[in-house]
Coordinates of C-alpha atoms and ligand atoms in Angstrom, one line a residue:
M16 CA 25.0 -15.2 -10.6
K17 CA 25.0 -12.8 -7.1
Q18 CA 22.5 -13.8 -5.0
L19 CA 19.9 -11.9 -2.8
A20 CA 20.7 -12.8 0.7
S21 CA 19.1 -13.2 3.9
Y22 CA 19.5 -10.8 6.7
V23 CA 17.7 -13.1 9.5
Q24 CA 19.5 -13.8 13.2
G25 CA 21.4 -11.1 12.4
E26 CA 24.1 -10.8 9.6
F27 CA 23.1 -12.1 6.5
R28 CA 22.7 -16.3 4.9
K29 CA 21.7 -17.3 1.9
G30 CA 19.5 -20.0 0.7
T31 CA 20.7 -23.0 -0.7
G32 CA 17.9 -24.2 -2.4
E33 CA 16.4 -24.1 -5.4
A34 CA 16.5 -20.4 -6.9
M35 CA 14.1 -18.1 -8.6
T36 CA 16.0 -15.1 -10.9
L37 CA 15.3 -12.0 -11.0
V38 CA 15.0 -10.4 -15.3
N39 CA 15.3 -7.2 -16.1
P40 CA 11.7 -6.3 -17.6
T41 CA 13.5 -4.1 -20.1
T42 CA 15.7 -5.6 -21.8
E43 CA 14.6 -10.7 -20.4
E44 CA 18.6 -10.2 -18.9
A45 CA 18.9 -11.3 -15.5
L46 CA 20.3 -9.9 -12.3
A47 CA 20.2 -11.5 -9.4
T48 CA 18.7 -14.8 -8.0
V49 CA 16.8 -15.2 -4.7
C50 CA 16.7 -18.2 -2.7
S51 CA 14.8 -19.1 1.0
A52 CA 14.8 -22.8 1.2
G53 CA 16.9 -24.3 3.7
L54 CA 16.9 -20.9 5.8
D55 CA 15.5 -21.4 9.6
L56 CA 12.6 -19.4 9.9
G57 CA 11.1 -20.2 13.2
A58 CA 14.9 -19.0 14.0
A59 CA 14.5 -15.5 12.5
L60 CA 11.0 -15.9 14.0
Q61 CA 12.4 -16.1 17.7
F62 CA 15.6 -13.9 17.1
A63 CA 13.0 -11.0 16.5
R64 CA 11.4 -11.6 19.7
D65 CA 13.8 -12.0 21.7
R66 CA 16.5 -9.4 20.5
G67 CA 14.4 -6.8 19.0
G68 CA 11.6 -7.0 20.9
P69 CA 13.4 -5.8 24.2
A70 CA 16.0 -3.7 22.3
L71 CA 13.2 -1.3 21.5
R72 CA 10.2 -1.7 23.8
A73 CA 13.1 -0.2 26.3
L74 CA 12.9 3.3 23.9
T75 CA 10.3 6.0 23.8
F76 CA 8.1 7.0 21.4
A77 CA 10.7 9.6 20.4
A78 CA 13.2 7.9 20.7
R79 CA 12.1 5.4 17.8
G80 CA 11.3 8.0 15.3
K81 CA 15.1 9.7 15.6
L82 CA 15.7 5.8 13.8
L83 CA 13.1 6.2 11.8
A84 CA 14.9 9.9 10.6
A85 CA 17.6 7.3 10.5
I86 CA 15.8 4.6 7.8
A87 CA 15.3 7.8 6.6
D88 CA 18.5 9.4 5.4
S89 CA 20.0 6.1 5.2
I90 CA 17.4 5.3 2.5
H91 CA 18.3 8.8 0.8
S92 CA 22.0 8.7 1.4
R93 CA 20.7 6.0 -1.2
R94 CA 18.4 7.4 -3.8
E95 CA 20.3 7.5 -6.8
E96 CA 21.2 3.8 -6.8
L97 CA 17.9 2.7 -5.8
V98 CA 16.5 4.4 -8.3
Q99 CA 18.3 2.2 -10.8
M100 CA 17.8 -0.4 -8.9
A101 CA 13.6 0.1 -9.7
I102 CA 14.2 0.2 -13.5
D103 CA 16.6 -2.5 -13.8
N104 CA 14.5 -4.7 -11.7
G105 CA 10.8 -3.2 -12.0
G106 CA 10.4 -1.2 -15.0
N107 CA 10.1 2.2 -13.6
T108 CA 10.0 5.3 -15.1
R109 CA 12.3 7.3 -12.8
G110 CA 9.1 8.7 -11.9
D111 CA 7.6 6.2 -10.9
A112 CA 11.0 4.5 -9.5
K113 CA 10.9 8.5 -7.2
F114 CA 7.2 7.6 -6.3
D115 CA 8.2 4.7 -4.3
I116 CA 11.6 5.7 -2.5
D117 CA 10.5 8.9 -1.7
G118 CA 6.9 7.6 -0.8
A119 CA 8.7 4.9 1.6
T120 CA 10.6 8.5 3.2
A121 CA 7.9 10.7 3.8
T122 CA 6.1 8.0 5.2
L123 CA 8.7 7.3 7.3
T124 CA 9.5 11.4 8.3
H125 CA 6.2 11.1 9.3
Y126 CA 6.4 8.6 11.4
A127 CA 9.7 9.6 12.8
E128 CA 7.6 13.4 13.5
L129 CA 4.8 12.2 15.5
G130 CA 6.8 10.1 17.6
A131 CA 9.0 13.3 18.6
R132 CA 5.1 14.7 19.9
L133 CA 4.7 11.6 21.2
G134 CA 8.0 11.7 23.0
E135 CA 9.1 10.6 26.1
R136 CA 6.5 8.1 27.2
F137 CA 6.1 3.7 26.3
I138 CA 2.4 3.8 26.5
L139 CA -0.7 5.7 25.1
V140 CA -3.8 6.9 26.1
D141 CA -6.5 6.1 24.4
G142 CA -10.1 7.9 24.9
E143 CA -10.5 10.3 28.4
I144 CA -10.3 9.0 31.4
A145 CA -13.4 7.6 32.3
A146 CA -15.6 8.1 35.6
L147 CA -16.7 4.0 37.0
T148 CA -18.9 5.1 39.5
R149 CA -20.5 8.0 41.3
N150 CA -17.1 8.1 43.6
P151 CA -14.8 10.0 40.9
R152 CA -11.0 8.0 42.5
W153 CA -12.1 4.9 40.9
V154 CA -11.5 5.6 37.3
G155 CA -10.2 3.5 33.9
Q156 CA -8.3 4.5 31.1
H157 CA -7.7 3.0 28.2
V158 CA -4.0 2.6 27.4
N159 CA -2.1 1.0 24.3
T160 CA 1.1 -0.7 24.6
S161 CA 3.9 -2.9 22.1
R162 CA 2.7 -6.0 21.4
H163 CA 5.6 -8.5 22.2
G164 CA 5.5 -10.2 19.4
V165 CA 7.0 -10.0 15.6
A166 CA 5.6 -8.1 13.3
I167 CA 5.6 -9.9 10.4
H168 CA 4.8 -7.4 6.8
I169 CA 4.8 -10.0 3.5
N170 CA 4.7 -7.3 0.8
A171 CA 4.0 -7.0 -2.9
Y172 CA 6.2 -6.9 -5.7
N173 CA 5.1 -3.1 -6.9
F174 CA 6.5 -0.6 -4.1
P175 CA 9.4 -2.7 -2.8
A176 CA 10.2 0.5 -0.7
W177 CA 6.9 2.2 -0.2
N178 CA 5.2 -1.1 0.4
A179 CA 8.0 -2.2 3.2
F180 CA 9.1 0.7 4.4
E181 CA 5.6 2.4 5.1
K182 CA 4.9 -0.6 7.5
A183 CA 8.2 -0.3 9.3
A184 CA 7.6 2.5 9.6
V185 CA 4.9 2.5 11.5
A186 CA 5.4 -1.7 13.7
L187 CA 9.0 0.0 14.5
L188 CA 7.2 3.2 15.8
A189 CA 5.1 0.6 17.9
G190 CA 7.6 -0.7 19.2
M191 CA 7.8 -4.5 17.7
P192 CA 10.9 -6.1 15.2
L193 CA 10.1 -6.6 12.1
L194 CA 10.8 -9.8 9.4
T195 CA 10.2 -8.1 5.8
K196 CA 9.1 -10.6 3.3
P197 CA 9.1 -8.6 -0.4
A198 CA 8.4 -10.2 -3.4
E199 CA 10.6 -12.7 -5.2
A200 CA 10.2 -10.8 -8.9
T201 CA 11.6 -7.2 -7.3
S202 CA 12.7 -8.1 -4.7
L203 CA 16.7 -5.7 -5.5
V204 CA 15.1 -3.1 -4.0
T205 CA 14.4 -4.1 0.0
H206 CA 17.9 -5.6 0.0
R207 CA 19.8 -2.9 -1.1
I208 CA 18.1 -0.4 1.1
V209 CA 18.0 -3.5 4.6
E210 CA 22.0 -3.6 3.2
G211 CA 22.6 -0.2 3.5
L212 CA 20.7 -0.6 7.2
V213 CA 23.2 -2.5 8.3
E214 CA 26.2 -0.6 6.6
D215 CA 24.7 2.0 8.4
S216 CA 24.2 0.8 11.7
V217 CA 20.8 2.6 11.7
L218 CA 18.7 -0.8 13.6
P219 CA 19.4 -2.3 17.3
V220 CA 20.3 -6.1 16.9
G221 CA 17.1 -8.3 16.1
A222 CA 14.6 -5.3 15.2
L223 CA 14.5 -5.8 11.0
S224 CA 14.7 -9.4 9.7
L225 CA 14.1 -9.8 5.8
V226 CA 13.8 -12.5 3.6
C227 CA 14.9 -12.7 0.4
G228 CA 12.6 -15.7 -1.1
S229 CA 9.6 -17.5 -1.1
A230 CA 7.8 -17.0 2.2
G231 CA 8.1 -21.4 2.9
D232 CA 7.0 -22.3 6.3
L233 CA 7.6 -18.3 8.1
L234 CA 3.4 -19.3 9.0
D235 CA 4.1 -22.4 10.6
H236 CA 6.1 -20.3 12.9
V237 CA 3.8 -17.7 14.2
Q238 CA 2.5 -16.5 18.1
R239 CA 0.1 -15.2 19.4
Q240 CA 1.4 -11.8 20.1
D241 CA 2.7 -12.1 16.3
V242 CA 0.8 -9.2 13.7
I243 CA 0.5 -10.1 9.9
A244 CA 0.7 -7.4 7.6
F245 CA -0.3 -9.0 4.2
T246 CA -0.2 -6.4 0.9
G247 CA -0.8 -8.6 -2.8
S248 CA -3.5 -9.8 -4.4
A249 CA -6.7 -11.5 -2.4
A250 CA -6.0 -14.6 -3.7
T251 CA -2.5 -15.6 -1.0
G252 CA -4.7 -13.0 1.6
V253 CA -6.8 -15.9 1.9
K254 CA -4.2 -18.9 2.0
I255 CA -2.8 -16.0 4.6
R256 CA -5.8 -15.5 7.5
S257 CA -6.9 -19.1 6.8
H258 CA -3.2 -21.1 7.6
A259 CA -4.1 -23.4 10.1
R260 CA -1.7 -21.5 12.4
V261 CA -2.8 -18.3 12.1
V262 CA -6.2 -19.2 13.2
S263 CA -6.2 -21.7 16.3
E264 CA -2.8 -18.9 17.7
S265 CA -5.7 -16.6 16.9
V266 CA -3.2 -14.0 15.1
R267 CA -3.8 -11.0 14.2
V268 CA -4.4 -10.6 10.6
S269 CA -4.6 -7.1 8.6
I270 CA -5.4 -7.3 4.3
E271 CA -3.7 -5.3 1.6
A272 CA -6.2 -7.0 -1.3
D273 CA -7.1 -6.5 -4.4
S274 CA -9.8 -2.5 -5.7
L275 CA -11.2 -2.7 -8.8
N276 CA -10.7 1.5 -7.8
A277 CA -13.7 3.9 -9.0
A278 CA -13.8 7.7 -10.8
V279 CA -17.1 9.2 -11.5
L280 CA -17.6 11.9 -13.9
G281 CA -19.9 14.1 -12.0
P282 CA -23.4 15.5 -14.4
D283 CA -21.8 18.6 -13.5
A284 CA -18.7 18.9 -15.2
E285 CA -18.6 19.9 -18.6
E286 CA -15.9 19.1 -21.3
G287 CA -13.5 22.0 -20.9
S288 CA -14.0 23.1 -17.2
D289 CA -11.5 22.3 -14.3
T290 CA -12.4 19.7 -13.2
Y291 CA -13.3 17.8 -16.2
E292 CA -10.3 17.5 -16.9
M293 CA -8.2 17.4 -13.5
F294 CA -10.3 13.8 -14.1
L295 CA -9.0 13.5 -17.9
R296 CA -5.6 14.4 -16.5
E297 CA -5.6 11.9 -13.4
L298 CA -7.0 9.6 -15.9
A299 CA -4.5 9.1 -17.7
K300 CA -1.5 9.3 -14.5
E301 CA -3.5 6.5 -12.9
V302 CA -3.7 3.5 -15.1
T303 CA 0.0 4.6 -16.2
Q304 CA 2.3 5.5 -12.9
K305 CA 3.5 2.2 -13.1
A306 CA 2.1 0.9 -16.1
G307 CA -0.7 0.3 -13.3
Q308 CA 0.7 -2.2 -11.5
K309 CA -0.9 -0.1 -8.0
C310 CA -3.7 -1.4 -6.0
T311 CA -5.6 2.3 -6.0
A312 CA -5.0 3.2 -9.6
T313 CA -8.4 3.9 -11.1
R314 CA -9.8 0.0 -13.1
R315 CA -14.0 1.5 -13.8
V316 CA -14.9 4.5 -15.3
L317 CA -18.5 6.1 -14.9
V318 CA -19.4 8.4 -16.7
P319 CA -23.1 9.7 -18.0
R320 CA -24.9 8.2 -20.2
D321 CA -24.3 11.6 -22.9
R322 CA -21.0 12.0 -22.2
L323 CA -19.4 8.3 -22.6
A324 CA -18.2 8.9 -26.4
G325 CA -16.9 12.7 -25.6
V326 CA -14.9 10.6 -22.8
E327 CA -13.9 8.3 -24.8
R328 CA -11.7 10.0 -27.4
D329 CA -10.3 12.3 -24.9
L330 CA -8.8 9.8 -22.9
V331 CA -8.3 7.8 -25.6
E332 CA -5.9 10.7 -27.8
R333 CA -4.4 10.8 -24.2
F334 CA -3.3 7.1 -23.7
T335 CA -2.2 7.7 -26.8
Q336 CA -0.5 10.3 -26.5
V337 CA 1.4 8.5 -23.4
A338 CA 5.4 7.2 -24.6
V339 CA 5.6 4.0 -23.6
G340 CA 9.2 2.2 -23.9
N341 CA 12.3 2.1 -22.1
P342 CA 12.1 3.3 -18.4
A343 CA 16.0 4.6 -18.1
E344 CA 15.0 6.9 -21.6
Q345 CA 14.1 10.1 -20.5
Q346 CA 10.8 11.0 -22.4
V347 CA 9.5 7.7 -21.6
K348 CA 6.8 7.5 -19.6
M349 CA 5.6 4.6 -19.2
G350 CA 7.7 1.7 -18.8
P351 CA 7.1 -2.3 -19.1
L352 CA 4.9 -4.7 -16.6
A353 CA 7.2 -6.2 -13.6
T354 CA 7.5 -10.3 -15.2
A355 CA 6.6 -11.9 -18.0
A356 CA 4.0 -13.3 -15.6
Q357 CA 2.4 -10.7 -15.1
L358 CA 1.9 -9.8 -19.2
K359 CA 0.3 -13.0 -19.2
R360 CA -2.0 -12.7 -15.9
V361 CA -3.1 -9.1 -17.7
Q362 CA -3.5 -10.3 -21.1
D363 CA -5.7 -12.8 -20.4
G364 CA -7.3 -10.1 -17.9
I365 CA -8.0 -8.5 -20.7
A366 CA -10.0 -10.7 -23.1
R367 CA -11.9 -11.9 -19.8
L368 CA -13.2 -8.4 -18.8
G369 CA -15.5 -8.0 -23.0
G370 CA -16.4 -5.5 -23.6
R371 CA -15.1 -3.3 -26.8
L372 CA -11.3 -2.8 -26.8
A373 CA -11.4 1.7 -27.5
T374 CA -7.4 1.6 -27.7
G375 CA -4.2 -0.4 -26.8
G376 CA -4.6 -4.2 -25.5
D377 CA -1.3 -4.6 -27.5
R378 CA 2.4 -3.6 -27.3
G379 CA 1.9 -1.1 -29.5
K380 CA 4.3 1.4 -30.6
V381 CA 7.1 -0.5 -29.0
A382 CA 10.5 -1.6 -31.6
G383 CA 10.8 -5.6 -31.0
T384 CA 10.0 -7.9 -29.8
K385 CA 11.9 -8.6 -26.2
G386 CA 10.5 -6.3 -22.6
Y387 CA 7.1 -7.2 -21.2
F388 CA 5.2 -4.1 -22.6
L389 CA 1.6 -3.4 -22.9
A390 CA 0.8 -0.1 -24.3
P391 CA -1.9 1.6 -22.4
T392 CA -5.9 0.6 -23.0
L393 CA -9.2 1.0 -22.9
I394 CA -12.2 -0.4 -22.6
V395 CA -15.7 0.4 -23.0
V396 CA -18.4 -1.1 -22.3
D397 CA -21.7 0.0 -23.0
D398 CA -23.5 -1.0 -20.3
A399 CA -22.5 -1.5 -16.6
R400 CA -24.6 -4.2 -15.4
K401 CA -24.1 -6.4 -17.9
V402 CA -20.5 -7.9 -17.6
A403 CA -19.8 -9.1 -13.8
A404 CA -16.2 -8.9 -15.1
V405 CA -15.6 -5.2 -15.0
H406 CA -16.9 -5.8 -11.5
T407 CA -14.9 -8.6 -9.9
E408 CA -12.0 -9.5 -12.1
E409 CA -9.4 -7.0 -11.7
V410 CA -6.4 -6.4 -14.4
F411 CA -3.4 -5.1 -12.3
G412 CA -1.5 -2.9 -15.6
P413 CA -2.4 -0.5 -17.5
V414 CA -5.4 -1.1 -18.9
T415 CA -9.4 1.0 -17.0
T416 CA -12.9 0.3 -18.6
L417 CA -15.7 3.3 -19.6
M418 CA -19.3 2.4 -18.7
P419 CA -22.0 4.9 -18.2
Y420 CA -24.3 5.3 -16.1
D421 CA -27.4 7.0 -15.6
G422 CA -26.3 10.1 -14.2
T423 CA -28.0 9.6 -10.7
S424 CA -26.0 9.6 -7.9
S425 CA -27.8 6.8 -6.6
D426 CA -27.4 4.2 -9.9
A427 CA -23.8 5.0 -9.7
G428 CA -23.5 4.6 -6.2
A429 CA -25.4 1.1 -7.2
I430 CA -22.0 0.2 -9.5
V431 CA -20.0 1.6 -8.2
R432 CA -20.8 -0.8 -4.9
L433 CA -20.7 -3.8 -6.7
G434 CA -16.5 -3.6 -6.8
G435 CA -17.5 -5.2 -3.7
G436 CA -15.3 -3.2 -2.0
G437 CA -12.6 -1.4 -2.5
L438 CA -9.2 1.0 -1.5
V439 CA -10.0 4.1 -2.8
A440 CA -13.1 6.0 -5.1
S441 CA -12.9 9.2 -7.1
V442 CA -16.2 12.2 -7.8
Y443 CA -15.0 14.3 -9.8
S444 CA -18.3 17.2 -9.2
D445 CA -18.6 20.5 -8.6
D446 CA -22.0 19.9 -6.8
E447 CA -21.8 19.5 -3.5
K448 CA -25.7 17.7 -3.6
F449 CA -24.8 15.1 -5.5
C450 CA -20.8 15.5 -4.2
E451 CA -22.4 14.7 -0.2
A452 CA -25.3 11.9 -1.8
M453 CA -21.9 9.6 -3.9
L454 CA -20.4 10.1 0.4
R455 CA -23.5 7.7 1.2
E456 CA -23.9 5.5 -1.2
I457 CA -20.1 4.1 -1.6
A458 CA -18.4 5.6 2.2
A459 CA -19.6 1.9 3.8
F460 CA -17.6 0.7 0.6
T461 CA -14.4 2.6 0.2
G462 CA -11.7 2.9 2.7
R463 CA -10.9 6.5 0.7
V464 CA -13.2 8.8 -1.0
Y465 CA -10.8 11.0 -3.0
F466 CA -13.2 14.5 -4.2
G467 CA -11.6 16.2 -7.8
G468 CA -12.9 19.7 -8.0
E469 CA -12.2 23.2 -10.1
K470 CA -10.9 24.5 -6.3
V471 CA -8.2 21.4 -5.8
A472 CA -7.8 20.7 -8.9
E473 CA -3.7 22.6 -9.4
H474 CA -3.1 21.3 -5.2
A475 CA -4.3 17.5 -5.2
F476 CA -2.1 14.6 -5.9
G477 CA -4.3 12.4 -7.0
P478 CA -7.0 9.6 -6.3
G479 CA -3.5 6.6 -6.5
T480 CA -1.6 8.6 -3.3
V481 CA -1.0 7.1 0.1
L482 CA -0.3 9.1 2.3
A483 CA 1.0 8.1 6.0
G484 CA -2.2 10.7 7.4
L485 CA -5.0 9.1 5.9
V486 CA -5.8 5.5 6.9
H487 CA -5.0 3.1 3.5
G488 CA -6.9 -0.4 3.4
G489 CA -11.4 -1.3 2.3
P490 CA -13.2 -3.2 3.5
G491 CA -14.5 -6.7 1.4
R492 CA -12.8 -7.4 -1.8
A493 CA -10.2 -4.9 -0.3
G494 CA -9.3 -7.4 2.1
G495 CA -10.5 -5.2 5.3
G496 CA -7.5 -4.5 6.5
E497 CA -6.2 -0.2 7.6
E498 CA -2.7 0.7 7.6
L499 CA -1.4 4.3 8.1
G500 CA -3.5 7.0 9.3
G501 CA -0.9 8.9 11.8
E502 CA -1.9 7.9 15.1
R503 CA -4.1 5.1 14.2
G504 CA -1.9 3.3 12.8
L505 CA 0.3 2.0 15.8
H506 CA -2.7 0.3 17.6
H507 CA -2.3 -2.6 15.0
Y508 CA 0.9 -3.1 16.3
M509 CA -0.5 -2.6 20.1
Q510 CA -2.3 -4.7 22.6
R511 CA -5.1 -2.5 23.7
T512 CA -6.1 -2.7 27.8
A513 CA -8.1 -1.5 29.8
V514 CA -7.1 -0.1 32.8
Q515 CA -8.7 0.4 36.5
G516 CA -8.2 1.8 39.1
Y517 CA -7.2 4.9 41.8
K518 CA -7.1 8.1 39.9
P519 CA -4.4 9.8 40.5
A520 CA -2.3 6.7 40.2
V521 CA -4.3 5.5 37.3
E522 CA -3.0 9.4 35.8
R523 CA 0.7 9.1 36.6
M524 CA 0.8 5.3 35.8
T525 CA 0.0 6.5 32.3
D526 CA 0.6 10.1 32.0
S527 CA -2.8 10.1 30.1
H528 CA -2.4 14.4 32.1
T529 CA 0.6 15.3 30.6
R530 CA -0.7 14.1 26.8
T531 CA 0.0 15.9 24.2
V532 CA -0.5 14.5 20.8
Ligands
NAP614 P1 0.9 -12.0 -4.4 O1 0.8 -12.4 -5.5 O2 -0.2 -12.2 -3.5 O3 2.1 -11.9 -3.5 C1 1.6 -10.3 -2.9 C2 3.0 -12.0 -2.0 O4 2.8 -12.7 -0.7 C3 4.6 -11.9 -2.3 O5 5.5 -11.2 -1.1 C4 4.4 -13.3 -2.4 O6 5.6 -14.3 -2.3 C5 3.5 -13.7 -1.6 N1 3.4 -15.2 -1.3 C6 3.2 -16.4 -1.8 N2 2.0 -17.3 -1.8 C7 2.3 -16.7 -0.3 C8 2.0 -17.2 0.7 N3 1.4 -18.8 1.0 N4 1.6 -17.5 1.7 C9 3.1 -16.7 2.2 N5 3.3 -15.5 1.5 C10 3.1 -16.3 0.2 O7 0.8 -10.3 -5.6 P2 1.4 -9.3 -6.2 O8 1.4 -9.7 -7.8 O9 3.1 -9.4 -5.6 O10 1.3 -8.3 -6.1 C11 -0.2 -8.3 -7.2 C12 -1.3 -7.6 -5.7 O11 -1.1 -7.2 -5.3 C13 -2.2 -7.1 -6.8 O12 -3.8 -7.7 -6.6 C14 -2.8 -5.4 -6.2 O13 -4.0 -5.3 -6.0 C15 -1.8 -6.0 -4.9 N6 -1.8 -4.4 -4.0 C16 -2.3 -3.8 -3.2 C17 -2.5 -3.6 -2.2 C18 -3.2 -2.8 -1.1 O14 -2.5 -1.5 -0.2 N7 -4.0 -2.9 -0.7 C19 -1.0 -2.5 -2.7 C20 -0.9 -3.1 -3.6 C21 -0.6 -4.3 -4.4 P3 6.9 -15.6 -3.8 O15 6.6 -13.1 -4.5 O16 7.4 -15.8 -3.4 O17 5.1 -15.6 -4.2

């Protein structure tokens, strides 16, 4: 069986130890193996620092932006092949696969355009030039320059294209080489994209490295100018953040982790209204897209107490209409979970959540015993404060919990906050006073607040779609990290420095007087 090679020190190399087998989660057939044992990951990082770093720092933002456009073209030219791999290795429907792959391309394109706008420069100015005394000659200016290390990207299994290449886009535009490590179980797509980039000779030598297999001793080799960006579970995030070498070298770390995202139905959103229909439609999408294996999927649904029964009825109807099965078949809208281990984790999680099962909880109408299927699952909890697990247990599958609040923003806000910090919370209401009150209740606990209502019902993408121009990440449980957000994302890979000196010289050095963005 084919072993997916890693791409380190400018060439594809295979590991030599025990390999992990990648499986088709629909048929349970083995697809390939991965193994990173025996690879010199310290040497891989040093090669990136020595070769990739200088090559990228020699390029302006505009030139790096052109590299990103070329990466997007390379991915797009293999779109059909990648879609098929995501179906085979990830249990994705075609729609799920396109969401991942086109998400990567769209983010690369966003940052390619930002590169063009930033233009022929190497330094980003930050804020206004500041007079430091009464004499206008002597001034200060903050600037950002590329860090001289490697961006180490450790990714979750659910978005092998988007997760890897949204991070890559930002690091490369900021002038940092990267080493990307996809989760082992679904690494086929990331591997093929990197293979394509090498075939197409898109990037300077050392700008991009790939480790297929476990992280091994990777973190033992990090250095002070390196940056780690991690996406995955909170438990792994803690291990990375507290790794002895990461701590001793003060390595910059961004953690994107678990999130118990909430959706709140406003008291004004009556049955049959556009806003209520949007709430139902988007909930069904968030819970079933990628079989619920989305960090932004809605895990907690809050509705006014007198609406609980009606919403339960309508959600059960929507969930049971979803065609679950072999994702290669066109009429199927939801495939299996990605691995046997993930199915087991979800089943155990459902048991720990408690509450009343309104629908789902088993493989439903899917025939046979093969494949890691779980029907869309709705759990109802009658008192949100009595079942602690619904605010602490992220069940990473097509599972959500419905619970009542007393119809006030203060009660809804307090329940949302029990989640301890999340990536996104959505509020469905056309009552601006209620919306503003909710914003003040939950913004400090939430990376993104999404307002659904009749005015945007036909335009919005749903709370689960991460957009390159807005920050992604959240406080507390969600890891405290921040990615993307247009130019903001670059700062994670750059060093901010205060520059002091003679005003015209500072202006010329930093080029701040001709800044275009
Ligand atoms: P995971 O088990 O934490 O693994 C994530 C990555 O970390 C994998 O590449 C894994 O490699 C690696 N890893 C594991 N132990 C490590 C260690 N000691 N040192 C260095 N790397 C290590 O998470 P997952 O099951 O793949 O993903 C699901 C989780 O990701 C969910 O909790 C979900 O909420 C979260 N997620 C968050 C976001 C976000 O943006 N906030 C986005 C997507 C997913 P191996 O594959 O080799 O174990």
